[in-house]
Amino acid sequence: MSIKKISKKSIVLNKVPDGTWANTNIAEIFPAAGDTKMSCGVHELFASEIIVEKAPVDDVLYILEGEMEIDSDGVVEKFEAGDFAYLRAGARQVFKIRDRVKHIYVTYPCNWITDK
């Protein structure tokens, strides 16, 4: 299949029950277990600090709402609605959210689910 459409009506955020991203909400639009080479979705995070010791994939984020600070291998940047972020695979990442942030993510390759 050379094109796929996902209707906005079908995008539903679900709570992540455990693992690194526990107690966040996610809608996997093109899931990591799917038939695409990339994954994509919407992720909502609440006040927290989340540490990823070694990022399994390259990641592009587009911030829809709110703001967060990301430390990637010691380089710290603040992101807010309208900003893009590129995060390199293999980096140690620390996500700091003071209140709430919602973003679109696109990953490559499509194998980011490493802890369940």
mmCIF file of C-alpha atoms in Angstrom:
data_model
loop_
_atom_site.group_PDB
_atom_site.id
_atom_site.type_symbol
_atom_site.label_atom_id
_atom_site.label_comp_id
_atom_site.label_asym_id
_atom_site.label_seq_id
_atom_site.Cartn_x
_atom_site.Cartn_y
_atom_site.Cartn_z
ATOM 1 C CA MET A 1 0.000 0.000 0.000
ATOM 2 C CA SER A 2 1.491 3.352 -1.021
ATOM 3 C CA ILE A 3 -0.816 5.613 0.986
ATOM 4 C CA LYS A 4 -2.678 5.347 4.287
ATOM 5 C CA LYS A 5 -5.183 7.769 5.742
ATOM 6 C CA ILE A 6 -6.070 7.903 9.410
ATOM 7 C CA SER A 7 -9.167 9.962 10.209
ATOM 8 C CA LYS A 8 -8.843 12.411 13.101
ATOM 9 C CA LYS A 9 -12.026 10.870 14.521
ATOM 10 C CA SER A 10 -10.181 7.586 15.012
ATOM 11 C CA ILE A 11 -7.301 9.090 17.033
ATOM 12 C CA VAL A 12 -7.864 8.233 20.694
ATOM 13 C CA LEU A 13 -5.322 8.807 23.461
ATOM 14 C CA ASN A 14 -4.891 5.826 25.797
ATOM 15 C CA LYS A 15 -3.037 5.665 29.111
ATOM 16 C CA VAL A 16 0.353 3.931 29.034
ATOM 17 C CA PRO A 17 0.170 1.587 32.049
ATOM 18 C CA ASP A 18 3.862 0.854 32.721
ATOM 19 C CA GLY A 19 7.453 1.196 31.545
ATOM 20 C CA THR A 20 9.381 4.387 30.823
ATOM 21 C CA TRP A 21 6.294 6.239 29.586
ATOM 22 C CA ALA A 22 3.910 5.069 32.351
ATOM 23 C CA ASN A 23 1.058 7.420 33.220
ATOM 24 C CA THR A 24 1.246 9.299 29.935
ATOM 25 C CA ASN A 25 -1.345 9.144 27.171
ATOM 26 C CA ILE A 26 -0.561 7.993 23.649
ATOM 27 C CA ALA A 27 -2.341 7.424 20.351
ATOM 28 C CA GLU A 28 -0.264 5.273 18.024
ATOM 29 C CA ILE A 29 -1.336 6.414 14.569
ATOM 30 C CA PHE A 30 1.183 4.260 12.709
ATOM 31 C CA PRO A 31 2.224 1.823 15.447
ATOM 32 C CA ALA A 32 5.706 0.443 16.039
ATOM 33 C CA ALA A 33 4.293 -3.050 15.516
ATOM 34 C CA GLY A 34 2.665 -2.076 12.217
ATOM 35 C CA ASP A 35 3.649 -2.540 8.588
ATOM 36 C CA THR A 36 5.395 0.828 8.110
ATOM 37 C CA LYS A 37 9.116 1.595 8.427
ATOM 38 C CA MET A 38 8.339 4.571 10.670
ATOM 39 C CA SER A 39 6.000 5.044 13.597
ATOM 40 C CA CYS A 40 3.918 8.114 14.322
ATOM 41 C CA GLY A 41 1.512 9.190 16.995
ATOM 42 C CA VAL A 42 0.302 11.755 19.477
ATOM 43 C CA HIS A 43 1.752 11.732 22.994
ATOM 44 C CA GLU A 44 0.504 13.639 26.037
ATOM 45 C CA LEU A 45 2.768 13.965 29.076
ATOM 46 C CA PHE A 46 2.074 15.473 32.471
ATOM 47 C CA ALA A 47 4.274 17.072 35.152
ATOM 48 C CA SER A 48 7.232 14.723 35.461
ATOM 49 C CA GLU A 49 10.838 13.986 34.637
ATOM 50 C CA ILE A 50 11.313 11.030 32.306
ATOM 51 C CA ILE A 51 14.752 9.554 31.643
ATOM 52 C CA VAL A 52 15.622 7.481 28.580
ATOM 53 C CA GLU A 53 19.128 6.088 29.120
ATOM 54 C CA LYS A 54 19.723 5.230 25.450
ATOM 55 C CA ALA A 55 17.142 6.307 22.870
ATOM 56 C CA PRO A 56 16.360 3.330 20.611
ATOM 57 C CA VAL A 57 15.374 5.382 17.532
ATOM 58 C CA ASP A 58 15.685 8.766 15.849
ATOM 59 C CA ASP A 59 12.698 10.880 16.821
ATOM 60 C CA VAL A 60 11.120 14.062 15.472
ATOM 61 C CA LEU A 61 8.639 15.867 17.730
ATOM 62 C CA TYR A 62 6.210 18.649 16.856
ATOM 63 C CA ILE A 63 4.867 20.380 19.964
ATOM 64 C CA LEU A 64 1.095 20.920 19.742
ATOM 65 C CA GLU A 65 0.361 22.262 23.235
ATOM 66 C CA GLY A 66 2.325 23.213 26.334
ATOM 67 C CA GLU A 67 6.073 23.173 26.794
ATOM 68 C CA MET A 68 8.895 20.934 27.948
ATOM 69 C CA GLU A 69 12.632 20.910 28.399
ATOM 70 C CA ILE A 70 14.723 18.173 26.800
ATOM 71 C CA ASP A 71 18.295 17.327 27.770
ATOM 72 C CA SER A 72 19.906 15.165 25.075
ATOM 73 C CA ASP A 73 23.436 14.083 25.999
ATOM 74 C CA GLY A 74 23.916 17.268 28.031
ATOM 75 C CA VAL A 75 22.487 19.692 25.458
ATOM 76 C CA VAL A 76 19.390 21.321 26.977
ATOM 77 C CA GLU A 77 16.657 23.013 24.934
ATOM 78 C CA LYS A 78 13.197 24.318 25.835
ATOM 79 C CA PHE A 79 10.354 23.526 23.424
ATOM 80 C CA GLU A 80 6.886 25.079 23.241
ATOM 81 C CA ALA A 81 3.844 24.884 20.966
ATOM 82 C CA GLY A 82 4.891 25.267 17.336
ATOM 83 C CA ASP A 83 8.480 24.047 17.854
ATOM 84 C CA PHE A 84 10.077 20.962 16.295
ATOM 85 C CA ALA A 85 12.693 18.782 17.987
ATOM 86 C CA TYR A 86 15.047 16.220 16.460
ATOM 87 C CA LEU A 87 16.374 13.609 18.887
ATOM 88 C CA ARG A 88 19.193 11.269 17.873
ATOM 89 C CA ALA A 89 19.120 7.531 18.505
ATOM 90 C CA GLY A 90 21.623 6.397 21.125
ATOM 91 C CA ALA A 91 21.485 9.623 23.138
ATOM 92 C CA ARG A 92 20.637 9.831 26.837
ATOM 93 C CA GLN A 93 17.495 11.951 27.066
ATOM 94 C CA VAL A 94 15.783 13.651 29.989
ATOM 95 C CA PHE A 95 12.312 15.106 29.435
ATOM 96 C CA LYS A 96 11.152 17.675 32.018
ATOM 97 C CA ILE A 97 7.501 18.673 31.953
ATOM 98 C CA ARG A 98 6.296 21.270 34.464
ATOM 99 C CA ASP A 99 2.592 21.014 33.671
ATOM 100 C CA ARG A 100 1.427 19.264 30.492
ATOM 101 C CA VAL A 101 2.635 18.897 26.915
ATOM 102 C CA LYS A 102 1.120 17.260 23.843
ATOM 103 C CA HIS A 103 3.211 16.492 20.773
ATOM 104 C CA ILE A 104 3.240 14.534 17.544
ATOM 105 C CA TYR A 105 6.150 12.113 17.224
ATOM 106 C CA VAL A 106 7.653 10.391 14.205
ATOM 107 C CA THR A 107 10.285 7.692 14.778
ATOM 108 C CA TYR A 108 12.678 5.819 12.551
ATOM 109 C CA PRO A 109 13.187 2.966 12.480
ATOM 110 C CA CYS A 110 9.892 1.667 13.736
ATOM 111 C CA ASN A 111 11.075 -0.236 16.833
ATOM 112 C CA TRP A 112 10.859 2.184 19.741
ATOM 113 C CA ILE A 113 8.813 -0.066 22.009
ATOM 114 C CA THR A 114 11.580 -1.734 24.005
ATOM 115 C CA ASP A 115 10.059 -1.797 27.495
ATOM 116 C CA LYS A 116 6.562 -2.958 28.314
#
